[in-house]
Coordinates of C-alpha atoms in Angstrom, one line a residue:
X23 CA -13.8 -6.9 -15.4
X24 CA -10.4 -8.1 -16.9
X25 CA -13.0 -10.1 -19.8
X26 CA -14.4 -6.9 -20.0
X27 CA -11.4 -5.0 -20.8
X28 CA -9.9 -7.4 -23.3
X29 CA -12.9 -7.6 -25.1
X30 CA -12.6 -3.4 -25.2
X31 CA -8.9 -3.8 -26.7
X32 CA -9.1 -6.6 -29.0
X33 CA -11.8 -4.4 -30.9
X34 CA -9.4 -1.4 -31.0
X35 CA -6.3 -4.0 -31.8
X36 CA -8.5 -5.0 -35.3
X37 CA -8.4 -1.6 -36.2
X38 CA -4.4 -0.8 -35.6
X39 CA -1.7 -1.1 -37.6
X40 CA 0.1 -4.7 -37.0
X41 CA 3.1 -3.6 -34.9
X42 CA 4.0 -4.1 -31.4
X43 CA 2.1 -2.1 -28.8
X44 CA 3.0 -0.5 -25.8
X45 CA 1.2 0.4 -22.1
X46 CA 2.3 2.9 -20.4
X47 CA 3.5 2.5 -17.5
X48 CA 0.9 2.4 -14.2
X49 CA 1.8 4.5 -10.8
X50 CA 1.7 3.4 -7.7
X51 CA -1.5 3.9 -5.7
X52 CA -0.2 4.6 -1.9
X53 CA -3.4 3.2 -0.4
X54 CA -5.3 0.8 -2.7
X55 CA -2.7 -1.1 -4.7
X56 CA -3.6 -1.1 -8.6
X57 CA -5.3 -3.8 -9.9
X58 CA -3.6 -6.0 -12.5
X59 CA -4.2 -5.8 -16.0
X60 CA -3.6 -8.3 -18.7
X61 CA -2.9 -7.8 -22.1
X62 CA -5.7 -8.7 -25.0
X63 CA -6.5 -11.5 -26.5
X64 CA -6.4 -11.4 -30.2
X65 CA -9.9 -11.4 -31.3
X66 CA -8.9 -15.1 -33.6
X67 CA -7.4 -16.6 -30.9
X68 CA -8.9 -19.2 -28.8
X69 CA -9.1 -19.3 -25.3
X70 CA -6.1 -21.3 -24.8
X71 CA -3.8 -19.3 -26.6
X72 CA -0.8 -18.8 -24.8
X73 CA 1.6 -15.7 -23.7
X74 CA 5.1 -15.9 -23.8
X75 CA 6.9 -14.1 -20.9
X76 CA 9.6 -12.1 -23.1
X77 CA 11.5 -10.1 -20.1
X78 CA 11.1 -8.9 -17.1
X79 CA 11.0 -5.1 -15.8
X80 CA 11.8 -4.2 -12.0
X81 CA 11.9 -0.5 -11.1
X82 CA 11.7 1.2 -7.9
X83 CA 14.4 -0.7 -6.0
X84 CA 16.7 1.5 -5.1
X85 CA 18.4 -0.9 -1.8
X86 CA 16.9 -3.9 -2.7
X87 CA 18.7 -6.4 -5.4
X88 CA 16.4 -7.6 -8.4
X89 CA 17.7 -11.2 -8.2
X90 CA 15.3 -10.8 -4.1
X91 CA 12.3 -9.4 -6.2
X92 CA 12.6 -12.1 -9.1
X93 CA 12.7 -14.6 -6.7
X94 CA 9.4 -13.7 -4.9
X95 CA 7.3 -14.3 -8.6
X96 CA 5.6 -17.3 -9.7
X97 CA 6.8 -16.9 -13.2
X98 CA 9.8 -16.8 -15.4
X99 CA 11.0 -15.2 -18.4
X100 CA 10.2 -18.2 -21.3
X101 CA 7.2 -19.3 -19.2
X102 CA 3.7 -19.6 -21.5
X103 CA 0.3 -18.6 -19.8
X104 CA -3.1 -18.7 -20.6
X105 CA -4.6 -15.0 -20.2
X106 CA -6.7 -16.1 -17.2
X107 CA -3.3 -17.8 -15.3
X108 CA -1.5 -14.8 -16.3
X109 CA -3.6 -12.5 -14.7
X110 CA -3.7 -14.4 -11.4
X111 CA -0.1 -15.2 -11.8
X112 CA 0.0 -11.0 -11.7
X113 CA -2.1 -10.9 -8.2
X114 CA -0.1 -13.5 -6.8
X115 CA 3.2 -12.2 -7.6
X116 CA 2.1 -8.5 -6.1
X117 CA 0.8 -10.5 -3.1
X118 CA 3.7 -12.0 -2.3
X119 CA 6.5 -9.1 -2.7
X120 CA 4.2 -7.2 0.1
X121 CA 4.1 -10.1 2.3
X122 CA 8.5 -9.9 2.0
X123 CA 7.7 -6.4 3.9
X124 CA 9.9 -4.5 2.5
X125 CA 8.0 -2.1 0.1
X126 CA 4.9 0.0 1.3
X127 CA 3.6 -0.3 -2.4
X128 CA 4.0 -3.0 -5.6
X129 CA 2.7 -3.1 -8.7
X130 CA 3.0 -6.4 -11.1
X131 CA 1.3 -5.4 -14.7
X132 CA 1.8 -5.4 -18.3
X133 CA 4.9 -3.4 -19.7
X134 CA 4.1 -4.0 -23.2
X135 CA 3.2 -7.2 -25.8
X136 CA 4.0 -7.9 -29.6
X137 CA 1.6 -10.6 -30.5
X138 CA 1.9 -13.3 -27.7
X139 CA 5.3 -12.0 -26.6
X140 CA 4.7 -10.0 -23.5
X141 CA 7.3 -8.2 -21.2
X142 CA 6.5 -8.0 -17.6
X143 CA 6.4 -4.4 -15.4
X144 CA 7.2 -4.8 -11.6
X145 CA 6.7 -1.6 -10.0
X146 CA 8.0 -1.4 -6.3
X147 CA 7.9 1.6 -3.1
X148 CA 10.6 0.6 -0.9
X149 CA 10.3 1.2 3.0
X150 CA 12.3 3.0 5.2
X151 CA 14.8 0.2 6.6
X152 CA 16.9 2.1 9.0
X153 CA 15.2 2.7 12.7
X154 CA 17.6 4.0 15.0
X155 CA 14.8 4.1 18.2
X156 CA 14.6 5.0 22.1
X157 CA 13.3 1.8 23.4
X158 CA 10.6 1.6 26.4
X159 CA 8.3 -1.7 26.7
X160 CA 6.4 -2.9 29.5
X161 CA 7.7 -6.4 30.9
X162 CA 4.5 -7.5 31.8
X163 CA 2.5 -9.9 29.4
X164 CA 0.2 -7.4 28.1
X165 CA -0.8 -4.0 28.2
X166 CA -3.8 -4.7 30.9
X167 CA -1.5 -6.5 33.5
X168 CA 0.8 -3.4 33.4
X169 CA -1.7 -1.2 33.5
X170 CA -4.0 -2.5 35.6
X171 CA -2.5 -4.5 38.2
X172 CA 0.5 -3.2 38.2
X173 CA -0.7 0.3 38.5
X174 CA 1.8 1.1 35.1
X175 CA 4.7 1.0 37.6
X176 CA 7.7 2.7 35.7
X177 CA 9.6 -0.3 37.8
X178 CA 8.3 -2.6 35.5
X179 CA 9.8 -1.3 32.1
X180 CA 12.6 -1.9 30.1
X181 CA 14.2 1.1 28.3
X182 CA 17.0 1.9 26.3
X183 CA 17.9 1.9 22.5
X184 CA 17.4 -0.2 19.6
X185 CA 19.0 -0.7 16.3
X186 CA 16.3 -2.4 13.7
X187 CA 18.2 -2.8 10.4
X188 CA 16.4 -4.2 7.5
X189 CA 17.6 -5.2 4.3
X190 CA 20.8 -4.3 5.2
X191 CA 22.7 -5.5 2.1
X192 CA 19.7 -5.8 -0.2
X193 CA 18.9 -9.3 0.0
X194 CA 16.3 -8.8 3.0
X195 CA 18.6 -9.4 5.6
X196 CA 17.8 -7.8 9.1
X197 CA 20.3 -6.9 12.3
X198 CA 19.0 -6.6 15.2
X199 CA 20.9 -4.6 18.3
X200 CA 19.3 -4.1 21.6
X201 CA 20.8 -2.4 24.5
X202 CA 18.3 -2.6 27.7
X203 CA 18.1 -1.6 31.3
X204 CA 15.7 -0.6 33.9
X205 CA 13.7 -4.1 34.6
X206 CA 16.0 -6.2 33.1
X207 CA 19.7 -5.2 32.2
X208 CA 20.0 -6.8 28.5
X209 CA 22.3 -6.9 25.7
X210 CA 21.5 -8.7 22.8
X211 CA 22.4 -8.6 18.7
X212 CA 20.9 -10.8 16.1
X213 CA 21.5 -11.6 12.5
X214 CA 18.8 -13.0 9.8
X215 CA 20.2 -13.3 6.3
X216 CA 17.4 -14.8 3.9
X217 CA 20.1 -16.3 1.2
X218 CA 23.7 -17.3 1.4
X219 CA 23.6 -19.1 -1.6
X220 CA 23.6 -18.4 -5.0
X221 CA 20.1 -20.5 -5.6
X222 CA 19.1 -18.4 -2.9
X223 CA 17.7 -21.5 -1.2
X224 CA 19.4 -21.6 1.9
X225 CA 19.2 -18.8 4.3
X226 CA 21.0 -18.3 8.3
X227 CA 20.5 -16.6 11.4
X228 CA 22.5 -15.9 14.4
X229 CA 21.1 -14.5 17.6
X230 CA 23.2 -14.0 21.1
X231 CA 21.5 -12.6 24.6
X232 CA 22.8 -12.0 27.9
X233 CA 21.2 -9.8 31.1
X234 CA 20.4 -10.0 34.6
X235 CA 17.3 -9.5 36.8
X236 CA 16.6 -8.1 40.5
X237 CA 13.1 -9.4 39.9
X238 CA 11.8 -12.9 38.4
X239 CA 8.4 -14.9 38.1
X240 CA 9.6 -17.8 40.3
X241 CA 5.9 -19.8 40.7
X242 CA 2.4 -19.1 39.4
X243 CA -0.1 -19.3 42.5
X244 CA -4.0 -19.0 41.8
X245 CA -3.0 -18.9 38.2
X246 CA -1.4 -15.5 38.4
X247 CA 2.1 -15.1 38.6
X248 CA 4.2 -14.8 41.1
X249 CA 7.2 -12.4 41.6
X250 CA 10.4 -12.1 44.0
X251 CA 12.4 -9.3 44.2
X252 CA 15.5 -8.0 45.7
X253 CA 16.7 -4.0 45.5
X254 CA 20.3 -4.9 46.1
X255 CA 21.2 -8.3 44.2
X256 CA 20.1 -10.0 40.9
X257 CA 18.2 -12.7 41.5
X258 CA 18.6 -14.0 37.6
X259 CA 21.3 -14.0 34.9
X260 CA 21.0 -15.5 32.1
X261 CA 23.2 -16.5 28.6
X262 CA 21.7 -17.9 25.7
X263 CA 23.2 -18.6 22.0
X264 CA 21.7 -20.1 18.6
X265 CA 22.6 -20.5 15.2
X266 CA 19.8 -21.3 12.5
X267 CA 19.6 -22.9 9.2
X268 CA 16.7 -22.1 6.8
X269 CA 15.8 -23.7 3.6
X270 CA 13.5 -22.1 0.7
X271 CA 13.0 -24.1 -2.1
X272 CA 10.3 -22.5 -2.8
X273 CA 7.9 -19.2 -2.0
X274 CA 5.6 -20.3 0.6
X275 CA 7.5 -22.7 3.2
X276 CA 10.5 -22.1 5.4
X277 CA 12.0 -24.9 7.0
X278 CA 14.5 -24.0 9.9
X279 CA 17.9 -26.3 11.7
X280 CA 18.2 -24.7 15.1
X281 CA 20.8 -25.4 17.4
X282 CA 21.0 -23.3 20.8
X283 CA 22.9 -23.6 24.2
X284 CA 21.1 -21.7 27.1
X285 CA 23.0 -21.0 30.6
X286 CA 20.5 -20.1 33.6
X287 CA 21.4 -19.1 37.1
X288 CA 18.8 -17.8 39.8
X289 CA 19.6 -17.2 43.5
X290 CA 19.2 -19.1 46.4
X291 CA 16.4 -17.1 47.5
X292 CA 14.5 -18.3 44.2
X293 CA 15.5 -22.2 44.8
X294 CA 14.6 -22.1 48.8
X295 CA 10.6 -20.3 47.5
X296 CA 10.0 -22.9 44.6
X297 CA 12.4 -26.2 44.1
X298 CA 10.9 -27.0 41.3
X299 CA 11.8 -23.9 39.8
X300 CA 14.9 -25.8 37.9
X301 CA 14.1 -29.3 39.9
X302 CA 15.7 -31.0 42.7
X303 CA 16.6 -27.0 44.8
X304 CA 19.4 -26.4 42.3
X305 CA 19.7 -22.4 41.1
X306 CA 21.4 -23.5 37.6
X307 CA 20.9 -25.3 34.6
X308 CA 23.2 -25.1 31.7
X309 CA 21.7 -27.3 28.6
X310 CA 21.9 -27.6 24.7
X311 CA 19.1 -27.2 22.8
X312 CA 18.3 -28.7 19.0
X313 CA 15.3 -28.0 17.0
X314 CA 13.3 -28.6 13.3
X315 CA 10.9 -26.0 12.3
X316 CA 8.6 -24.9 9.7
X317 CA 6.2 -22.1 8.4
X318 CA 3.9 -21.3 5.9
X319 CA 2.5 -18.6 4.6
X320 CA 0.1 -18.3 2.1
X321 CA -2.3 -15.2 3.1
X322 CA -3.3 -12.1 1.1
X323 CA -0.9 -9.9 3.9
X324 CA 1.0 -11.3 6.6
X325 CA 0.9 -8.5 9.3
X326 CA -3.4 -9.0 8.9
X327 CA -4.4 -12.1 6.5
X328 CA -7.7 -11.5 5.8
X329 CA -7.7 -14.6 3.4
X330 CA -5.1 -17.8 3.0
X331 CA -3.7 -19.9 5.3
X332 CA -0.5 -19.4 7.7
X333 CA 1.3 -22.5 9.4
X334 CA 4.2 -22.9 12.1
X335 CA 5.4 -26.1 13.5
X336 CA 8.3 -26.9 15.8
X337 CA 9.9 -30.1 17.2
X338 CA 13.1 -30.1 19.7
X339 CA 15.0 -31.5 22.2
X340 CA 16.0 -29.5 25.3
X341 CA 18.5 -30.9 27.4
X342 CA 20.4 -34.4 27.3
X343 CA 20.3 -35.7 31.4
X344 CA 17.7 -35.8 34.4
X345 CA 18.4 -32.3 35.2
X346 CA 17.2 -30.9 32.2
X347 CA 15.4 -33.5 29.9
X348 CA 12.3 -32.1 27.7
X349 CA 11.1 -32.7 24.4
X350 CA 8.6 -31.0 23.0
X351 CA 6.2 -30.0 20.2
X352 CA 4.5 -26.9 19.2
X353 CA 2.0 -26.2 16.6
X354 CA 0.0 -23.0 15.2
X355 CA -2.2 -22.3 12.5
X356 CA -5.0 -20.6 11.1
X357 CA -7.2 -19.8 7.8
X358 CA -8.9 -17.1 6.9
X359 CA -11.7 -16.5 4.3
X360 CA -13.7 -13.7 2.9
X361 CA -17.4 -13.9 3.7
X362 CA -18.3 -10.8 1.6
X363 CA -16.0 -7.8 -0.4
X364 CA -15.0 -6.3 3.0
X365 CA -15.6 -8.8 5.8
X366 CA -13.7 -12.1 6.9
X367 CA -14.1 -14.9 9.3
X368 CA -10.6 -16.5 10.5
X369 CA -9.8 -19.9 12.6
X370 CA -6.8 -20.0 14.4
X371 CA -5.7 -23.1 16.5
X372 CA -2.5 -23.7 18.8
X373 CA -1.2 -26.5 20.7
X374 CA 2.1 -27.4 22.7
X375 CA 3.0 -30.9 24.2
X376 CA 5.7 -31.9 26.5
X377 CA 7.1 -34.8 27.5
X378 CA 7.6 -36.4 30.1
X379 CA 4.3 -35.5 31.7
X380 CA 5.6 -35.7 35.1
X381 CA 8.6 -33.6 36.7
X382 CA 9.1 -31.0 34.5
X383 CA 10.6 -27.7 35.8
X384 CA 8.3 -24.7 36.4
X385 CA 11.0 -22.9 33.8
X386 CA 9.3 -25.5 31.5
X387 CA 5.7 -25.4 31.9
X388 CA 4.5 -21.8 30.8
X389 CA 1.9 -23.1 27.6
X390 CA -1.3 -20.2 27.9
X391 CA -0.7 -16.4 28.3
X392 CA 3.0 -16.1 27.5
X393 CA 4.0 -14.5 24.3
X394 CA 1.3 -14.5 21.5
X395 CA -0.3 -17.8 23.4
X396 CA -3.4 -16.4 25.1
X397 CA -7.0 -16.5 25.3
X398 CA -8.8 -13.2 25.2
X399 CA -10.8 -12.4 28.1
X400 CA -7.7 -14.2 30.2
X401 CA -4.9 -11.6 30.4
X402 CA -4.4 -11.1 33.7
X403 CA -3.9 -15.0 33.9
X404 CA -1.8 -17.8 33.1
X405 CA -2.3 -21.2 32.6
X406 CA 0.8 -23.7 33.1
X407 CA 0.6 -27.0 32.3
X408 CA 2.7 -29.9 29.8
X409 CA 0.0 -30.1 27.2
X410 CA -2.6 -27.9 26.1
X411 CA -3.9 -25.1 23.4
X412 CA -6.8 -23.1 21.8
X413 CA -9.1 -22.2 18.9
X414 CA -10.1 -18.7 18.2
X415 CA -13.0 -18.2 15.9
X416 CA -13.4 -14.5 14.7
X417 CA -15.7 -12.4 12.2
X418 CA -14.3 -9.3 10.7
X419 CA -15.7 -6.3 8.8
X420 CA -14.4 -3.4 7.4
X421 CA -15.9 -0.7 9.3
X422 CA -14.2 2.5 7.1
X423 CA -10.6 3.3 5.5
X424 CA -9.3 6.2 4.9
X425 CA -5.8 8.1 4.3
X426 CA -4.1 11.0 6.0
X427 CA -1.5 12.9 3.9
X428 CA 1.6 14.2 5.2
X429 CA 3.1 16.6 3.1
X430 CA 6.8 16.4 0.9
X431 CA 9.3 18.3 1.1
X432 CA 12.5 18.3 -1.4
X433 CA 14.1 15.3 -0.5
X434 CA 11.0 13.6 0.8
X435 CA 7.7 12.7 -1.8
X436 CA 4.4 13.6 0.0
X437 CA 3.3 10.6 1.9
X438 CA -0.6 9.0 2.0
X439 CA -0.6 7.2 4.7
X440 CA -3.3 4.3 4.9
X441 CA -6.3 3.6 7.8
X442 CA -8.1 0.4 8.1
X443 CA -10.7 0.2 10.8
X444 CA -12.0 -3.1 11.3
X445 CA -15.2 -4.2 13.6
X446 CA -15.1 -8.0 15.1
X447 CA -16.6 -10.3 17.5
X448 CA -14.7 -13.5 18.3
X449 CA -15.0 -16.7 21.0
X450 CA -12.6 -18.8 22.3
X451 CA -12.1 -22.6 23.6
X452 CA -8.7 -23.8 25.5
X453 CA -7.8 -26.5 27.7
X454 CA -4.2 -27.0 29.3
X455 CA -3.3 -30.6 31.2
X456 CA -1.1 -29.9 34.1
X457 CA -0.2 -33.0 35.9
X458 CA 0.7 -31.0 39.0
X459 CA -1.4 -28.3 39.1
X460 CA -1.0 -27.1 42.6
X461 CA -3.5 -24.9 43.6
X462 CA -4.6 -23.3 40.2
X463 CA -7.6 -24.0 38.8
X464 CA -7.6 -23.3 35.6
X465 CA -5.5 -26.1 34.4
X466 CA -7.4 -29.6 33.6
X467 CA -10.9 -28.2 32.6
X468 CA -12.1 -26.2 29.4
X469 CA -12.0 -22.7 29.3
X470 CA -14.4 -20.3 26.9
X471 CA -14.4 -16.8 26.6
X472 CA -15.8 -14.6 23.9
X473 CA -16.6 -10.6 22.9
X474 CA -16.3 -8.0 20.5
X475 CA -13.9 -5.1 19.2
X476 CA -12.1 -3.0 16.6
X477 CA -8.6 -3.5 15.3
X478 CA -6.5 -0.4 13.6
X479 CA -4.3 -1.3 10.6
X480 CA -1.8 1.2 9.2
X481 CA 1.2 1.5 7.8
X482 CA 4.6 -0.6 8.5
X483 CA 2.8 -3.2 9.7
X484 CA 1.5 -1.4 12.8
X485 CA -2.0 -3.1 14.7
X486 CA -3.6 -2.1 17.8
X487 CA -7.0 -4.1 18.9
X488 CA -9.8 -3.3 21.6
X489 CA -11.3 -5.8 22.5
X490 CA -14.3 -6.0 25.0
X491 CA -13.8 -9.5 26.6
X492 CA -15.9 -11.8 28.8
X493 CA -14.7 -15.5 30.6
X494 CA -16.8 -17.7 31.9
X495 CA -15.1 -17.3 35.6
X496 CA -18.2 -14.2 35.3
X497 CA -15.5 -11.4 34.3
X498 CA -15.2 -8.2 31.4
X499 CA -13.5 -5.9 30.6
X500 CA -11.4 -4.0 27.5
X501 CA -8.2 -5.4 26.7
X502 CA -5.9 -3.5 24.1
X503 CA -3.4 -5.7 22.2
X504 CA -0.5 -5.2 19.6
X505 CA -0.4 -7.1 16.6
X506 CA -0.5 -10.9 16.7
X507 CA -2.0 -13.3 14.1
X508 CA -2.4 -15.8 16.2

């Protein structure tokens, strides 16, 4: 198409004047974002002929500060392309400002050339950064566990408000501000700033919690979880502190410095029903905590990467004496890649090792069905263990897409908002090694599981997924499920 359309211009260039010509100027498409054009190559020229990148345009950013947008493109003013590397130089410079998530929209075309000087256009539609919110979340692993076998008990929700901040000075920088009660009585306030240096190489984050709980997982038994409660005292309180360093020499890897210091105290009641909860009966642990880490992104969108490869990798040390003494390792990833013009199949993989093996805490051992760890078709369990992970295998089509338009008003442009509605089927193999299993059985022996569904992509990131699950312990069901790429 883009030969197509050169070969269209150069034979209207041989009938021009000789003087500089100019494009106009492309709009923003709210749902499919514009393809990239490329200027023409004169019709003498050879094929190697290179562009000069003359100057750069950025409009549209309003809060955000050009030197952030710059910084996301694979090219510089004085760099010389070949038309081809140009135009994919376009695609992946428009891929990667959307995966910074702050604009809904971006363009990346030609402004205008004179010969082989070109100047550059990048178009942007910023998001909304402030969310001032009511806050009300389940506690419970998932949506099914709350639902279903906790009959959605309102005793089993936090709630309160929440402060999400982004881009707060214009250099993609979040805050984060949470003030919680009902289940668990939380404060908490973090700080991610991308760049503190003029390279805009090395980044920082700050994050500081502390709360209390009448109610705590103290064992897993029959690989479900566990819970003791008591109406008139808190049975957990807990600190915990970090400070992060990041480095970005680059676009696609992040490498992160962590260092953290946790404080833990449970009551007796926990110790007396589980001594290994913090080993040896004792109901505190107070321990420093240093870490590397690193991720990688190089996908077509992060919030659903229907192609590219994503990456995240961390190493630590938890603890320094007997009481609290872990190291540990954890590892994601997965690749995606199109199998037609609207349909995908991914491969995501996860693993965790601890060590030592033997006499590790129960506060230590969570590996399957915590967080975004799980296998489908295992919600309502969870599998403990020191070592252990998974591979998902999924196949994705594009079932329809559509837009719903919310009218302007005088302050406010007409909104399109965009509907993706994709169809899948997907399997799963895990294994976790527990040492110590106790009497769960799902530890030590491979686990499968496999089914079908539909996942809902819209705007600011938002995914929910169906899925109709099946396990090889002979069970089914639906499961619904917020986003996750892993």
């Amino acid at each position: 198409m883009v030969w197509l359309l050169a070969a269209v211009l150069t034979t209207v260039i041989t009938v021009l004047p000789a003087r500089a010509q100019t494009l106009p100027e492309p709009a923003i498409d709210s749902v499919k974002l514009t393809d990239i054009a490329a200027p023409p190559t004169p019709m003498s020229s050879p094929d190697d002929s290179l562009f000069h990148i003359k100057r750069i345009f950025v409009t549209g950013n309003r809060k955000t500060k050009e030197p952030v947008i710059l910084r996301e493109l694979p090219f510089r003013v004085g760099d010389n392309y070949r038309l081809q590397d140009l135009v994919q130089n376009f695609e992946k410079a428009r891929k990667q400002l959307m995966n910074t998530t702050l604009f809904h929209e971006v363009v990346v075309a030609l402004k205008s050339f004179n010969g082989y000087d070109v100047e550059v256009l990048v178009q942007v539609k910023e998001r909304w950064y402030i969310f001032p919110l009511p806050y009300f979340k389940p506690v419970d692993r998932n949506l099914n566990q709350w639902l279903v076998e906790q009959k959605a008990s309102l005793s089993r929700v936090n709630y309160g408000v929440k402060l999400l901040y982004n881009n707060v000075t214009g250099f993609n920088d979040k805050l984060r501000l949470y003030a919680i009660t009902g289940y668990t009585q939380q404060f908490s306030l973090g700080y991610d700033r991308m760049y503190i240096d003029r390279a805009m190489k090395w980044g920082m984050n700050v994050n500081v919690a502390l709360g209390k709980n009448r109610e705590i997982n103290y064992k897993t038994i029959d690989d479900k979880q566990a819970f003791l409660k008591d109406e008139n005292d808190y049975l957990r309180n807990f600190f915990n502190s970090s400070l992060e360093l990041t480095y970005r020499r680059a676009i696609k890897t992040r490498h992160r410095f962590g260092i953290a210091y946790v404080s833990e105290r449970v009551s007796d009641s926990v110790a007396i029903s589980n001594p290994s909860y913090f080993k040896f009966g004792r109901t505190q642990v107070r321990y420093p905590e240093i870490y590397y880490g690193m991720n990688y992104f190089d996908v077509d969108y992060i919030p659903y990467p229907t192609k590219g490869y994503v990456a995240d990798f961390t190493v630590g040390k938890r603890g320094l004496n007997n009481t609290m003494n872990m190291w540990y390792i954890n590892a994601k990833g997965m690749g995606s890649w199109h199998t037609g013009k609207n349909s995908f199949f991914s491969l995501a993989l996860a693993g965790s090792l601890k060590a030592p093996f033997r006499r590790q805490p129960y506060f230590n051992k969570r590996i399957l069905g915590y967080g975004d760890v799980f296998m489908q078709g295992y919600e309502y369990y969870v599998v403990d263990g020191v070592a252990g992970g998974y591979a998902k295998a999924t196949f994705a089509k594009k079932i329809v897409s559509f837009k719903i338009r919310i009218p302007g008003t005088r302050k406010l442009a007409p909104q399109q908002i965009p509907i993706n509605i994709y169809g899948k089927t997907f399997g799963n193999l895990g294994y976790v090694y527990d040492p110590e299993p106790g009497n769960n059985i799902l530890s030590n022996r491979v686990l499968v599981s496999g089914g079908f569904g539909i996942d809902v992509f819209t705007i600011y990131d938002w995914t929910v997924k169906f899925e109709w699950s099946f396990n090889q312990l002979g069970q089914n069901g639906l499961y619904l499920h917020r986003k996750t790429i892993f």
